[in-house]
Tab-separated table of C-alpha atoms in Angstrom:
chain	number	residue	atom	x	y	z
E	22	MET	CA	-0.109	-0.166	-0.041
E	23	ALA	CA	1.394	3.365	-0.902
E	24	THR	CA	2.026	5.768	2.025
E	25	ALA	CA	2.240	9.583	1.979
E	26	GLY	CA	5.608	10.956	0.620
E	27	ALA	CA	6.385	7.509	-0.902
E	28	GLU	CA	7.873	7.389	-4.525
E	29	PRO	CA	5.570	5.927	-7.091
E	30	LEU	CA	6.194	2.308	-8.158
E	31	LYS	CA	8.538	2.257	-11.059
E	32	VAL	CA	7.585	-0.366	-13.662
E	33	THR	CA	10.602	-1.568	-15.782
E	34	PRO	CA	9.582	-3.103	-19.122
E	35	VAL	CA	10.577	-6.626	-19.617
E	36	LYS	CA	11.739	-7.472	-23.080
E	37	VAL	CA	10.388	-10.879	-24.365
E	38	SER	CA	11.433	-12.418	-27.841
E	39	THR	CA	8.652	-12.193	-30.119
E	40	GLY	CA	10.104	-15.219	-31.812
E	41	SER	CA	9.547	-17.407	-28.678
E	42	ALA	CA	9.020	-20.976	-29.573
E	43	VAL	CA	6.274	-21.428	-27.080
E	44	SER	CA	4.492	-18.186	-28.543
E	45	LYS	CA	4.734	-19.575	-32.056
E	46	PHE	CA	3.419	-22.964	-31.002
E	47	LEU	CA	0.561	-21.280	-29.124
E	48	LEU	CA	-0.373	-18.836	-31.992
E	49	ASP	CA	-0.292	-21.406	-34.610
E	50	HIS	CA	-3.835	-22.641	-33.288
E	51	ALA	CA	-4.501	-25.243	-36.131
E	52	GLY	CA	-1.059	-26.836	-36.087
E	53	SER	CA	-0.554	-27.001	-32.390
E	54	SER	CA	-4.145	-28.075	-31.878
E	55	LEU	CA	-3.617	-31.012	-34.250
E	56	LYS	CA	-0.391	-31.896	-32.640
E	57	VAL	CA	-1.877	-32.153	-29.118
E	58	LEU	CA	-4.796	-33.962	-30.484
E	59	ALA	CA	-2.596	-36.519	-32.246
E	60	GLY	CA	-0.083	-36.812	-29.166
E	61	SER	CA	-3.058	-37.327	-26.709
E	62	THR	CA	-4.793	-39.965	-28.958
E	63	ALA	CA	-1.645	-41.722	-29.302
E	64	ALA	CA	-1.066	-41.661	-25.442
E	65	ALA	CA	-4.593	-43.041	-24.880
E	66	ALA	CA	-4.119	-45.728	-27.523
E	67	ALA	CA	-0.909	-46.869	-26.048
E	68	TYR	CA	-2.486	-46.940	-22.483
E	69	HIS	CA	-5.512	-49.100	-23.876
E	70	LEU	CA	-2.853	-51.461	-25.548
E	71	ALA	CA	-0.838	-51.618	-22.413
E	72	LYS	CA	-3.888	-52.696	-20.419
E	73	GLY	CA	-4.451	-55.494	-22.800
E	74	GLY	CA	-7.487	-53.938	-24.644
E	75	THR	CA	-11.007	-53.475	-23.481
E	76	ALA	CA	-10.828	-56.517	-21.223
E	77	GLY	CA	-8.051	-55.276	-19.311
E	78	VAL	CA	-9.522	-51.696	-18.530
E	79	ASP	CA	-11.095	-51.474	-15.175
E	80	LEU	CA	-14.257	-49.697	-15.005
E	81	THR	CA	-13.604	-48.086	-11.572
E	82	THR	CA	-10.203	-46.616	-13.184
E	83	LEU	CA	-12.627	-45.062	-15.791
E	84	THR	CA	-14.969	-43.711	-13.461
E	85	ARG	CA	-12.460	-42.085	-11.272
E	86	THR	CA	-10.484	-40.859	-14.139
E	87	THR	CA	-13.850	-39.227	-15.498
E	88	THR	CA	-14.525	-37.503	-12.121
E	89	LEU	CA	-10.788	-36.403	-11.369
E	90	THR	CA	-10.581	-34.868	-14.846
E	91	SER	CA	-13.824	-33.093	-14.768
E	92	LEU	CA	-13.235	-31.369	-11.453
E	93	VAL	CA	-9.623	-30.349	-12.171
E	94	TRP	CA	-10.730	-29.201	-15.716
E	95	SER	CA	-13.780	-27.266	-14.212
E	96	GLY	CA	-11.198	-25.518	-11.875
E	97	MET	CA	-8.818	-24.525	-14.632
E	98	VAL	CA	-11.606	-23.136	-16.802
E	99	LEU	CA	-13.238	-21.266	-13.630
E	100	GLY	CA	-9.833	-19.714	-12.663
E	101	ILE	CA	-8.912	-18.630	-16.211
E	102	GLY	CA	-11.961	-18.210	-18.273
E	103	ALA	CA	-14.113	-16.701	-15.676
E	104	LEU	CA	-11.788	-14.940	-13.318
E	105	GLU	CA	-8.345	-14.171	-14.942
E	106	ALA	CA	-9.723	-13.056	-18.133
E	107	TRP	CA	-11.930	-10.520	-16.485
E	108	VAL	CA	-9.690	-9.090	-13.714
E	109	LYS	CA	-6.601	-8.394	-15.749
E	110	PHE	CA	-8.534	-5.673	-17.834
E	111	HIS	CA	-8.956	-3.974	-14.452
E	112	ALA	CA	-5.125	-3.582	-13.863
E	113	PRO	CA	-4.358	0.044	-14.055
E	114	SER	CA	-0.867	-0.394	-15.534
E	115	ILE	CA	-1.853	-2.688	-18.402
E	116	THR	CA	-3.052	-1.550	-21.817
E	117	ARG	CA	-5.848	-3.279	-23.795
E	118	PRO	CA	-3.644	-4.494	-26.470
E	119	LEU	CA	-1.094	-5.957	-23.881
E	120	ALA	CA	-4.010	-7.536	-21.961
E	121	LEU	CA	-5.264	-9.077	-25.286
E	122	ASP	CA	-1.847	-10.226	-26.275
E	123	VAL	CA	-1.445	-12.042	-22.854
E	124	GLY	CA	-4.987	-13.451	-23.077
E	125	ARG	CA	-4.566	-14.861	-26.630
E	126	HIS	CA	-1.462	-16.895	-25.308
E	127	VAL	CA	-3.208	-17.928	-22.161
E	128	PHE	CA	-6.492	-19.078	-23.690
E	129	SER	CA	-4.493	-20.763	-26.520
E	130	ALA	CA	-2.517	-22.706	-23.883
E	131	LEU	CA	-5.706	-23.509	-21.958
E	132	ASN	CA	-7.376	-24.711	-25.201
E	133	LYS	CA	-4.439	-27.217	-25.750
E	134	VAL	CA	-4.774	-28.582	-22.118
E	135	GLU	CA	-8.611	-28.867	-22.701
E	136	ILE	CA	-8.020	-30.981	-26.005
E	137	ALA	CA	-5.871	-33.413	-23.964
E	138	LEU	CA	-8.523	-33.608	-21.404
E	139	SER	CA	-11.126	-33.985	-23.907
E	140	VAL	CA	-9.333	-36.960	-25.366
E	141	ALA	CA	-9.149	-38.504	-21.879
E	142	LEU	CA	-13.075	-38.182	-21.309
E	143	VAL	CA	-13.742	-39.397	-24.819
E	144	TYR	CA	-11.408	-42.513	-24.161
E	145	CYS	CA	-13.147	-43.318	-20.721
E	146	LEU	CA	-16.523	-43.112	-22.819
E	147	GLY	CA	-15.312	-45.251	-25.603
E	148	ALA	CA	-13.798	-47.814	-23.193
E	149	SER	CA	-16.818	-48.081	-21.036
E	150	ALA	CA	-19.149	-48.430	-24.083
E	151	ALA	CA	-16.866	-51.129	-25.555
E	152	SER	CA	-17.212	-53.206	-22.251
E	153	GLY	CA	-21.010	-52.820	-22.197
E	154	GLN	CA	-20.920	-50.343	-19.081
E	155	SER	CA	-21.624	-46.956	-20.782
E	156	SER	CA	-24.153	-46.118	-18.197
E	157	ALA	CA	-21.604	-46.274	-15.547
E	158	LEU	CA	-20.451	-42.665	-16.477
E	159	PRO	CA	-22.501	-39.624	-16.213
E	160	SER	CA	-24.719	-39.133	-19.181
E	161	LEU	CA	-23.388	-35.645	-20.005
E	162	THR	CA	-19.628	-36.645	-19.922
E	163	TRP	CA	-19.672	-36.122	-23.776
E	164	VAL	CA	-20.556	-32.503	-23.600
E	165	PRO	CA	-17.347	-30.877	-22.473
E	166	PRO	CA	-15.349	-32.573	-25.401
E	167	ALA	CA	-17.989	-31.212	-27.825
E	168	LEU	CA	-17.702	-27.625	-26.547
E	169	VAL	CA	-14.092	-27.886	-26.864
E	170	ALA	CA	-14.417	-28.985	-30.511
E	171	LEU	CA	-16.614	-25.917	-30.991
E	172	GLU	CA	-14.277	-23.497	-29.495
E	173	SER	CA	-11.362	-25.004	-31.305
E	174	VAL	CA	-12.877	-24.944	-34.654
E	175	SER	CA	-14.864	-21.735	-34.673
E	176	LEU	CA	-14.850	-19.463	-31.513
E	177	LEU	CA	-11.053	-19.426	-30.552
E	178	PRO	CA	-9.884	-18.774	-34.058
E	179	ALA	CA	-12.134	-15.920	-34.369
E	180	LEU	CA	-11.053	-14.543	-30.958
E	181	LEU	CA	-7.347	-15.078	-31.953
E	182	ARG	CA	-7.734	-13.170	-35.160
E	183	ARG	CA	-9.562	-10.261	-33.324
E	184	ALA	CA	-6.785	-10.220	-30.742
E	185	GLN	CA	-4.064	-10.037	-33.362
E	186	ALA	CA	-5.670	-7.317	-35.266
E	187	ILE	CA	-5.862	-5.199	-32.046
E	188	VAL	CA	-2.275	-5.968	-31.267
E	189	SER	CA	-1.074	-5.153	-34.734
E	190	ALA	CA	-3.005	-1.896	-34.969
E	191	ALA	CA	-1.405	-0.900	-31.560
E	192	ALA	CA	2.035	-1.541	-32.743
E	193	SER	CA	1.390	0.261	-35.905
E	194	GLY	CA	-0.264	3.252	-34.049
E	195	VAL	CA	-3.488	3.164	-36.010
E	196	ALA	CA	-6.902	2.823	-34.649
E	197	ALA	CA	-8.099	-0.824	-33.875
E	198	PRO	CA	-10.680	-2.168	-36.148
E	199	LYS	CA	-14.158	-2.716	-34.691
E	200	GLY	CA	-15.505	-6.195	-34.159
E	201	SER	CA	-18.952	-7.818	-33.363
E	202	PRO	CA	-19.327	-8.698	-29.525
E	203	ALA	CA	-21.262	-11.724	-30.789
E	204	VAL	CA	-18.158	-14.074	-30.694
E	205	HIS	CA	-17.225	-12.857	-27.264
E	206	VAL	CA	-20.695	-13.413	-25.827
E	207	SER	CA	-20.965	-16.961	-27.408
E	208	ALA	CA	-17.330	-17.795	-26.073
E	209	MET	CA	-18.380	-16.685	-22.459
E	210	LEU	CA	-21.712	-18.766	-22.719
E	211	VAL	CA	-19.606	-21.800	-23.852
E	212	ILE	CA	-17.232	-21.152	-21.048
E	213	PHE	CA	-20.021	-21.024	-18.208
E	214	ALA	CA	-21.784	-24.172	-19.759
E	215	LYS	CA	-18.661	-26.081	-19.705
E	216	ILE	CA	-17.926	-25.169	-16.080
E	217	GLY	CA	-21.593	-26.287	-15.084
E	218	VAL	CA	-21.330	-29.444	-17.031
E	219	LEU	CA	-17.876	-30.629	-15.811
E	220	LEU	CA	-18.986	-29.692	-12.112
E	221	HIS	CA	-22.061	-31.767	-12.757
E	222	VAL	CA	-20.170	-34.802	-14.036
E	223	GLY	CA	-17.557	-34.381	-11.312
E	224	ALA	CA	-20.260	-34.269	-8.507
E	225	GLN	CA	-22.073	-37.327	-10.063
E	226	GLY	CA	-18.725	-39.349	-9.752
E	227	LEU	CA	-18.376	-38.412	-6.254
E	228	LYS	CA	-21.826	-40.101	-5.261
């Protein structure tokens, strides 16, 4: 807390390489998404084979994995999508282009984690169905992966393009182009729907 007579806080800009490999990976949305999807699918297939196929997969393990994945996932989305994304725009020392630049990296990273978690839930659904025990998992387990697919294919690319346009305009010293709020509203609705379903699936697994 600032006191009377105290010197104002001096913020020293931090130089970050625009050619960061992590940044390039995250902002190459289509390419990085496919890589994460392929890697996660390969990991799930390897696990399935290591267990000796459907016969070796324990239903209790599938149920616990679904529950744990849903609860951890809901916490991540709640913390980032519903809290961090809103709070950072109220920081007095951050500009809108900078907040959007940070946000597009954070949400891209979250999306890659969600793709991997989606593969985990889809695997649990598939393995339980193959063993004739599909009713053992909550009926809405398929919804979060479906919402992630919608985000990955439609909503997130549109948000990333919008953020890039504003960041580029700020760097060039020109006015940022105006965009429709419809995509942002849709994205927020999907986020809150996802949180609700994940909490429901997780709660069902705890019963």
